[in-house]
Structures are given as structure tokens and as C-alpha cells.
Coordinates of C-alpha atoms in Angstrom, one line a residue:
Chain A
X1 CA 136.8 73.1 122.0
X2 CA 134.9 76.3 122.9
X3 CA 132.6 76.0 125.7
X4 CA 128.7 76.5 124.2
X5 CA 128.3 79.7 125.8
X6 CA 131.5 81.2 124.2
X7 CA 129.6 79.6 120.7
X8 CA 126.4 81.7 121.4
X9 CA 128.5 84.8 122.0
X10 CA 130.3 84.8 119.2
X11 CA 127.4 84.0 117.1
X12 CA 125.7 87.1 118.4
X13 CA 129.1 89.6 117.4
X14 CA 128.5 88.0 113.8
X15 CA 125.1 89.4 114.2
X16 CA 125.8 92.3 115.3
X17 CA 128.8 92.7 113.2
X18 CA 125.8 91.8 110.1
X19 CA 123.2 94.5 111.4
X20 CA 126.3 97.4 111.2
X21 CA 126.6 96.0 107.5
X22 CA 123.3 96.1 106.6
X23 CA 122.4 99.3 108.3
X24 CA 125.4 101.5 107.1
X25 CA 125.6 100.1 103.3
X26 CA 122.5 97.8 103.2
X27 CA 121.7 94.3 102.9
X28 CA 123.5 94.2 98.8
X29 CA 126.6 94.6 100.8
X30 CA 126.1 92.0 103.5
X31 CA 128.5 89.3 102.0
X32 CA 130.5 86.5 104.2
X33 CA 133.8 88.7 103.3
X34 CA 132.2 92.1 104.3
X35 CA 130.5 90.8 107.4
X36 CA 134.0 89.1 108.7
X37 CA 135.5 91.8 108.0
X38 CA 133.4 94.0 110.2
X39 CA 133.5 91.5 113.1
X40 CA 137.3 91.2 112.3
X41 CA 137.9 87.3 111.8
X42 CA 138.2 85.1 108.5
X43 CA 135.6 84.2 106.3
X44 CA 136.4 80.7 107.3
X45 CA 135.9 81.2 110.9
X46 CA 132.5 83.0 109.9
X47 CA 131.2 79.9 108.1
X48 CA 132.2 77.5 111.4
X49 CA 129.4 79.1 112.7
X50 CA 126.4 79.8 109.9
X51 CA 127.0 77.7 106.9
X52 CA 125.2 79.5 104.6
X53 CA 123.9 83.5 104.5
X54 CA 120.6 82.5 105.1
X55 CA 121.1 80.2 108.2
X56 CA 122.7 83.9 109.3
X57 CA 120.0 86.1 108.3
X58 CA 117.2 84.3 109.9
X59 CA 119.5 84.3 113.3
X60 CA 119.9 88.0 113.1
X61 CA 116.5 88.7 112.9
X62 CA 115.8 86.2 115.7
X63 CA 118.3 88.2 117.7
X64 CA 116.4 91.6 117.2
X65 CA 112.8 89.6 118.1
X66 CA 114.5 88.4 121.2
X67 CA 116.4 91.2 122.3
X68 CA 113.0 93.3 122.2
X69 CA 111.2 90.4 124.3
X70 CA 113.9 90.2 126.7
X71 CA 113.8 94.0 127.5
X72 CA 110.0 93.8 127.7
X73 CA 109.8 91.4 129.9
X74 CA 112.8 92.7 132.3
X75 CA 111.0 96.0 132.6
X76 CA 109.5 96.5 136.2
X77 CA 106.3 98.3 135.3
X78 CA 105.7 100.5 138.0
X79 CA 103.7 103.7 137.5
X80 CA 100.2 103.4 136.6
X81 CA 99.0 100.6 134.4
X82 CA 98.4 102.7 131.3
X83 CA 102.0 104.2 131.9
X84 CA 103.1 100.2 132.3
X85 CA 101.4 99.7 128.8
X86 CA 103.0 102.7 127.0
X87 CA 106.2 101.3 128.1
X88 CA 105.7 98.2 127.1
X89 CA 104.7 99.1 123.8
X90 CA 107.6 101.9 123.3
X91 CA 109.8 98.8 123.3
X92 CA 108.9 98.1 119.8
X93 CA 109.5 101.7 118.6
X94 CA 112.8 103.4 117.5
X95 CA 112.8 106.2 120.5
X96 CA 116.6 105.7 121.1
X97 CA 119.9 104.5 119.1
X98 CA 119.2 101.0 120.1
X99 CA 115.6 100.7 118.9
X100 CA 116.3 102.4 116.1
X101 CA 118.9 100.0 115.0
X102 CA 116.9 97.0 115.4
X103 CA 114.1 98.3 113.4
X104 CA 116.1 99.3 110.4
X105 CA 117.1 95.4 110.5
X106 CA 113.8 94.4 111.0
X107 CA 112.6 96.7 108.1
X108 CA 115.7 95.8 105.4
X109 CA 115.2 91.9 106.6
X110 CA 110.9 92.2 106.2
X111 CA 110.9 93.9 102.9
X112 CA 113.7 91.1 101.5
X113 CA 111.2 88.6 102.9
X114 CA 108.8 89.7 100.0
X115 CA 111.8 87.6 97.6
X116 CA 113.5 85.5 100.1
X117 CA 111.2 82.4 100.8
X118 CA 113.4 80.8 103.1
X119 CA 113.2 83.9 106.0
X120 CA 109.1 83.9 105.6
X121 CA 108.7 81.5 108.4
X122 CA 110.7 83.4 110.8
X123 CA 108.7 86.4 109.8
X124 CA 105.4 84.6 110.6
X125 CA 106.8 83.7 114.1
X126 CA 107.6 87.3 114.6
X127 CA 104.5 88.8 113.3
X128 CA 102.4 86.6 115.8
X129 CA 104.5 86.7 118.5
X130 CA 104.3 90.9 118.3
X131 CA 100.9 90.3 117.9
X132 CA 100.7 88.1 120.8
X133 CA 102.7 91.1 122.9
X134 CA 99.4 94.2 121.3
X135 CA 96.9 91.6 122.6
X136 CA 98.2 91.9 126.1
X137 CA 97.7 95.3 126.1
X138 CA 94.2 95.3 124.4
X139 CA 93.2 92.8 126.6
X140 CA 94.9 94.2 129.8
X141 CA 92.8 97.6 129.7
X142 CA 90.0 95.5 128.9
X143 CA 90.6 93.7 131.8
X144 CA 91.2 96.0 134.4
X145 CA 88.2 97.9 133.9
X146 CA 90.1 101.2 132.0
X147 CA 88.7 100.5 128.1
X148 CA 85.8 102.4 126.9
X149 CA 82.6 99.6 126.8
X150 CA 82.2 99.8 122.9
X151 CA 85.4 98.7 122.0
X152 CA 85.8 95.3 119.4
X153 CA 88.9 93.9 120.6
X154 CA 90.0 92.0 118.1
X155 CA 90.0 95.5 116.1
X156 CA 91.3 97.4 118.5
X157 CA 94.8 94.8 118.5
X158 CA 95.1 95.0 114.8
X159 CA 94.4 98.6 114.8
X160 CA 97.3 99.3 117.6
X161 CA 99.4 97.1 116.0
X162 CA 99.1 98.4 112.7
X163 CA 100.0 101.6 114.2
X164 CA 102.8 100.7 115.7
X165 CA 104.6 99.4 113.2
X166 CA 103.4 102.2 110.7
X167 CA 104.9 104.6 113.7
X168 CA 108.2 102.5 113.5
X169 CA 108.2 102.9 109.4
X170 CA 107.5 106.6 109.9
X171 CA 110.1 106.7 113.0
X172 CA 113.1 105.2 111.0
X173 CA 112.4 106.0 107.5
X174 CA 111.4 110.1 108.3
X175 CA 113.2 111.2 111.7
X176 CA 112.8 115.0 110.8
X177 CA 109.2 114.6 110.1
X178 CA 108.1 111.9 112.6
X179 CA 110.2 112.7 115.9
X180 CA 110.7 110.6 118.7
X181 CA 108.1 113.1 120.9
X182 CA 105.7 113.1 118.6
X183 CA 106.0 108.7 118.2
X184 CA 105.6 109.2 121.8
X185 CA 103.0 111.6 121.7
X186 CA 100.9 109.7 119.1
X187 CA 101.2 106.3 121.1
X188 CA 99.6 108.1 124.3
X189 CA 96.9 109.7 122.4
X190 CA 95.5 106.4 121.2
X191 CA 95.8 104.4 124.3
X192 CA 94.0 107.0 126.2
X193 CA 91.1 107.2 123.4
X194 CA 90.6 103.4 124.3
X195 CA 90.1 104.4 127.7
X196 CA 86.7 105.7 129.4
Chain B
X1 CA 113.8 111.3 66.4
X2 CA 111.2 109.6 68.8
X3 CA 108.1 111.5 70.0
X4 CA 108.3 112.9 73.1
X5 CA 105.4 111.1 74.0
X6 CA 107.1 107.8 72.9
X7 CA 110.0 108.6 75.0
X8 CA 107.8 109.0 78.1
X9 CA 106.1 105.7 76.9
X10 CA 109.3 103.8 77.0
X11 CA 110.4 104.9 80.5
X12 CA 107.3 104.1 81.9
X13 CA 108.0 100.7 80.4
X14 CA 111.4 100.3 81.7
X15 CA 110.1 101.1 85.1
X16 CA 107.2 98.4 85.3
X17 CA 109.7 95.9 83.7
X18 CA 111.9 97.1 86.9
X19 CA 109.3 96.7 89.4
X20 CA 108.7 93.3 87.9
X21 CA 112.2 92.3 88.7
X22 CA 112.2 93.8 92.2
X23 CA 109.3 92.3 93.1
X24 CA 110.0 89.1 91.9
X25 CA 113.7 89.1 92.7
X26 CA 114.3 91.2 95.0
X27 CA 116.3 95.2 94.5
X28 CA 119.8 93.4 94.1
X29 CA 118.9 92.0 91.3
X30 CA 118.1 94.7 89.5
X31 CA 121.0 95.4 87.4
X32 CA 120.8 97.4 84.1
X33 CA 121.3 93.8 82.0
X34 CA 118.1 92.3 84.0
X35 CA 115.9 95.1 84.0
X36 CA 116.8 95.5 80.0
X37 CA 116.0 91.6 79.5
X38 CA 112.8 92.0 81.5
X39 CA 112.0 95.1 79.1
X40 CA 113.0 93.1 75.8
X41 CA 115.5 96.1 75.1
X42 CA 119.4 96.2 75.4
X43 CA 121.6 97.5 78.2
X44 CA 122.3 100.4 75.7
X45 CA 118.8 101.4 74.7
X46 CA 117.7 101.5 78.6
X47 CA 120.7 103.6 79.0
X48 CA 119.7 106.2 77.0
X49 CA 116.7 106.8 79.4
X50 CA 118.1 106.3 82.2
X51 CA 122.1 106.9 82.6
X52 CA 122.6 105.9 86.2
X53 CA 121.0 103.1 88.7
X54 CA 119.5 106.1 91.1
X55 CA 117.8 107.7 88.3
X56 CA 115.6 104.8 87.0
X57 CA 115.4 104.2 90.8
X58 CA 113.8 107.8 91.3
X59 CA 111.6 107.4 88.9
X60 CA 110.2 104.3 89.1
X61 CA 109.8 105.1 92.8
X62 CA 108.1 108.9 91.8
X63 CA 105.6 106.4 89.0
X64 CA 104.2 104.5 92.0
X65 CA 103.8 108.0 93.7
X66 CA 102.0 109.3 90.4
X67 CA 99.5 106.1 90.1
X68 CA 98.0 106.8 93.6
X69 CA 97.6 110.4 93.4
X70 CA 96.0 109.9 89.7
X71 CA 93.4 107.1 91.0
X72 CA 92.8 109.0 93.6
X73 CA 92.0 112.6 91.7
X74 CA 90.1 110.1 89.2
X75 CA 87.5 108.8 91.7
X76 CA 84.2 109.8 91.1
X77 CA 83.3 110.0 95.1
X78 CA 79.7 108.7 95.8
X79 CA 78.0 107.5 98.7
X80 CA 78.6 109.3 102.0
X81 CA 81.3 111.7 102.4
X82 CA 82.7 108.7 105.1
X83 CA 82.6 105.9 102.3
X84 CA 84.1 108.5 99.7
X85 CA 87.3 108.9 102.6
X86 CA 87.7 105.6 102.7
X87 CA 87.8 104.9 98.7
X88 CA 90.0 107.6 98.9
X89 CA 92.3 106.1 101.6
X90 CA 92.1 103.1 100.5
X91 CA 94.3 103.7 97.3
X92 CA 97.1 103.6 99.5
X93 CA 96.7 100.6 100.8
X94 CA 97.3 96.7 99.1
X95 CA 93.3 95.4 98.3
X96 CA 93.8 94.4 94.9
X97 CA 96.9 93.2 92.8
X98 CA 98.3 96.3 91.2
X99 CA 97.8 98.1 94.5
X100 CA 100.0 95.5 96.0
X101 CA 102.8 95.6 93.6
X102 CA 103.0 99.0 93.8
X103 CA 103.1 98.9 98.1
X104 CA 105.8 96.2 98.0
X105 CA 107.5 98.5 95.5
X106 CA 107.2 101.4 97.7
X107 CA 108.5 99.1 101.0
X108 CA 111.4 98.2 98.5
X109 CA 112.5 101.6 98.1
X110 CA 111.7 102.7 101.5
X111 CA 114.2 100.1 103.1
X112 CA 116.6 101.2 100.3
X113 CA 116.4 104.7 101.6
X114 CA 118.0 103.9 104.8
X115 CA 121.5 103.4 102.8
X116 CA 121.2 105.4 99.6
X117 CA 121.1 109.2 100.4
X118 CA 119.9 109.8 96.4
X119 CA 116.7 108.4 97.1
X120 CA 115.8 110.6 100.5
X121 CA 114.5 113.7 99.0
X122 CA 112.3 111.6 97.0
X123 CA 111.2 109.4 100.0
X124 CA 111.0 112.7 101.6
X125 CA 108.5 114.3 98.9
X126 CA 106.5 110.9 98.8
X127 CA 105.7 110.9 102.6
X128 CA 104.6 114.8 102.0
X129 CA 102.3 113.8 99.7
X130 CA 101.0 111.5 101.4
X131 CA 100.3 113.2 104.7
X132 CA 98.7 115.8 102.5
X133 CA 96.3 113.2 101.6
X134 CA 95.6 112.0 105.1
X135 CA 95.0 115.7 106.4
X136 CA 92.3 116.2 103.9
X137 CA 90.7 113.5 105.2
X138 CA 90.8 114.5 108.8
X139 CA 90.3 117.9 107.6
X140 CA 87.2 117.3 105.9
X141 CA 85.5 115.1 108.3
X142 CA 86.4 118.2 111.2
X143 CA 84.7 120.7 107.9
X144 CA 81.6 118.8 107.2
X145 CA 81.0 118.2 110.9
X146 CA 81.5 114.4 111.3
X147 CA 83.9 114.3 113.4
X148 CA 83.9 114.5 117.4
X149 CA 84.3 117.4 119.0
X150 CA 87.7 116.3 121.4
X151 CA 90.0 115.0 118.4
X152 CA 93.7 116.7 118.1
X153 CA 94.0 117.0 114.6
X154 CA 97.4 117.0 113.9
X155 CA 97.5 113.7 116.2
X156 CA 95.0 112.5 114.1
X157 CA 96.9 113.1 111.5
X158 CA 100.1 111.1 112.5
X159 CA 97.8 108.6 113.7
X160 CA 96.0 107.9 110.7
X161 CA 98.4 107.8 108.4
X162 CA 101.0 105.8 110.5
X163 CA 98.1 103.2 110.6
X164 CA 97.8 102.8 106.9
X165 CA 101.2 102.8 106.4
X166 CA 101.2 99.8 108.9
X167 CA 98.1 98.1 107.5
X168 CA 99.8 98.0 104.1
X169 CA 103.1 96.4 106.0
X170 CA 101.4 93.9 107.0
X171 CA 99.1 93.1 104.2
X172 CA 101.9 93.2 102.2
X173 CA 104.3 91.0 104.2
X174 CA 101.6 88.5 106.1
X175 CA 98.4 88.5 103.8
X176 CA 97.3 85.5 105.3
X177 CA 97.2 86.7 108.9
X178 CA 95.8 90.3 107.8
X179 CA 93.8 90.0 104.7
X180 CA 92.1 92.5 102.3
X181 CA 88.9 92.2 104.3
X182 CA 90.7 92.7 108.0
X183 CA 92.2 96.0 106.1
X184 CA 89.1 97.4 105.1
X185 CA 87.2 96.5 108.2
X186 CA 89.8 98.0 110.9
X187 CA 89.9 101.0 108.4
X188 CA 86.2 101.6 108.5
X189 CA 86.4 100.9 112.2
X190 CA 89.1 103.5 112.6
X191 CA 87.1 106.1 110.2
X192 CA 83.6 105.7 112.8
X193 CA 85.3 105.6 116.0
X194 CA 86.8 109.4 114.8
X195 CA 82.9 110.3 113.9
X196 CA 80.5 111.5 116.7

């Protein structure tokens, strides 16, 4: 019998093995035979560990929610705090190969959420828990004394967090137009016009 | 011989039968036999106006394109020149039912893009469009003197129109958390705070 932690890992290669499906031939192509096949073990095997595709599907977008909390919170924020924010906030961009993996999964996985009632929860608990992440940083230069004195916060974190997600879109879907400098760039620009 | 008026008729029809079937079932369901049910036509007829998958897909994408940029030349603009920017910019965005059938449409086809090369120069000319229409708006309110004098404008630019893109994600996806009146109120919010 495999020990739990051996279970976990190889659940996560059959979600990673699933993102490479989905992101090089899309999510049509994401069958139990393609996916094995790309994390080279049986069909059989696969369905040991997620008994149906969307039992899978909502674990590998959990994995890309998680993996971008984990690396938020690991970061050691040093530089000043609007610096610390930007960072914080770049971890839900696609300014490297990694980022811009996960949010093509996140993209392909939202948009089949639209016909796929079963992965709407899961959606729901990422949406807030994103949300959850732009109030920190709303509230944080609020906090600390750095936010301009006319600012309505609870429009200022659904107007960052709409940008940054439509950054994301624009990021992933239009590289040559919307380059990683200019995500960059964009994302300063409107954290300092919050500022005094 | 049909008119070619008719003609145009009839692949307008087969598109809105196919964003029907997307939206309700999802892009891998759209197969020439459902799309032809869904029209009340057979495989063969559809065929004759469109003989591959990637060219109904173009043009049913390039039809959602059309509608907005029509409604939007159509608009008799009164009120304030910042009221007739938001009517304007609000044709991209998912306030009222055919609005939001032709958004999830578009985040359909966008996710698509990422692993079907046919539909990139499209997506391409779409997002050209579109930033067209989100510079006139920065553009004007610089012209007619609205505006503040420190704004970037090509940063507004990219900021603008990554923020409606990401207002329509998640009006789209997660009505309930960010309804039609949350759009239009962080949009008018957005619109003021770029006004001296």
C-alpha cells in the first residue's frame, strides 16, 4: 500500500500531466487515455486515483489556486510596502513560464465552468478567496497611511481585481500586444494612483 | 439561386444557432450534426456555408465583434460627454442578456485560441478593435479637457481596457458576486477618478 504522501504526489503528476494536455491541445483533448498517456501509466491506474474527469478537473484547478497561495504566502516581502504589494499581486499574473501556465488552466477551466455545473463551486471558492488576497492589499495601503483619503474601498478591490484578471486575459491570450513589462508597468501605475 | 442577401441571412442564423449550442453546451459540443439540429437544417445544407469547423468558428466569433461595434456606431450619445463614454463602454461589457451571450461567446473563443492557431489572427484583430475603442475614450476625455492633467495615456489605455475585459470575466462567470449594478458603478467610478 502506498504511503498517503506518495498518493498526493502522484495525484499532483496527473495534474500536471492534465494541464500539459489542456494547454498544448485544449481541454476537447483532455481524455482518461490522453491524460495517462502524458503522465505515462494506464488508464486504469489513472482512475485509482480520480474516478471520474470531473473529480480530476476540480483537483487541478485546486492545484493551480493553491500553488499561487503557497508562493504568495512563502514570499518574504522585503522592499518597501508598496513594492511588497506589487509582488504579491504579480503572483496572480502570467510574468514567467510558470504563471503563464497556470492561468491558461485557470482560463480554459473558468470559461468551461459557464457549461460545467459541477466545477462552479470550486470556482466560487477561488473567486472569493482571490478576492480575499485584492482586499489585503486595498486594505493594507489603507491601513498604513499610503492611500489617497477619497478612496471607496470596496471599489477600489473590485476595481483592482477586475484589473488583474483582465491583465491576466490580455497577458495570456495577446503576449505580443500586452507584454510582460507593460503587465508590469500597468500594475504599478494603478497602485501608485491609489497612493497620496 | 439564393439571394445574396439570403445567403448572408442564413449564416448569421447558423452562427446564433451555434452560439446557442456553446453557450448551453459547452465548444465540444459543437459538432456540424448539433449546430445543424439547433439550426433546423441538415449537416449538408450548413456545409455549404461553412465547409470547415474553423470557418463557422471565425465567423461566428467576427458576428459577436460586428454586434458591438454596430450598437456602438448606433448610439445616439446624449447626456454628458462622461455618460455618453460610459454607454459607449458599456457595450462591451455583460448588463443585459444578449450582451452576456455574446461575452461568454467571446470568453469561449478566447480560451479556444490558446490551442487553435486558426482562430489567432482573428482574436488578434478583435482585441485591435477593441483597444481602438478604449483609446477614443481616453483620447476624448484628454480632447475635451476632462481629464487630469498627470494621466499616461497609453497606461490608461491598457488599464482601462484590461479592466473591462475583467469586469466582463467576472460578470460573466460569478454574476452573483459581481452583478450588473457593481459593473456599472466601479465603471463610473473608474471614469470620475480619471476626470479632474
Amino acid at each position: 500500500m502506498p504511503k498517503i504522501v506518495d498518493h498526493e504526489q502522484r495525484k499532483i503528476k496527473i495534474a500536471e500531466a492534465t494541464w500539459n494536455v489542456i494547454v498544448q491541445d485544449g481541454l476537447e483533448k483532455a481524455s482518461v487515455r490522453n491524460i495517462a498517456k502524458e503522465a505515462n501509466m494506464s488508464a486504469g491506474s489513472l482512475r485509482h486515483y480520480f474516478s471520474t474527469q470531473s473529480e480530476l478537473f476540480a483537483f487541478c484547478m485546486q492545484l493551480v489556486s493553491d500553488r499561487v497561495k503557497n508562493r504568495a504566502a512563502q514570499k518574504s516581502y522585503d522592499g518597501s510596502s508598496l513594492e511588497a504589494m506589487e509582488t504579491l499581486l504579480s503572483e496572480f499574473l502570467p510574468i514567467d513560464e510558470d504563471r503563464r501556465t497556470e492561468m491558461e488552466v485557470w482560463l480554459i477551466f473558468s470559461s468551461k465552468t459557464l457549461v460545467d455545473p459541477t466545477l462552479e463551486e470550486l470556482s466560487q471558492l477561488i473567486y472569493d478567496e482571490m478576492r480575499q488576497a485584492v482586499s489585503t492589499v486595498v486594505e493594507g495601503l489603507i491601513d498604513i497611511g499610503l492611500a489617497r483619503g477619497d478612496l471607496d474601498k470596496q471599489l477600489e478591490i473590485e476595481r483592482l481585481y477586475a484589473l488583474i484578471d483582465g491583465m491576466a486575459i490580455h497577458g495570456i491570450l495577446h503576449p505580443d500586444r500586452f507584454s510582460v513589462k507593460k503587465t508590469q508597468t500597468t500594475l504599478q501605475y494603478h497602485l501608485k494612483a491609489l497612493c497620496k
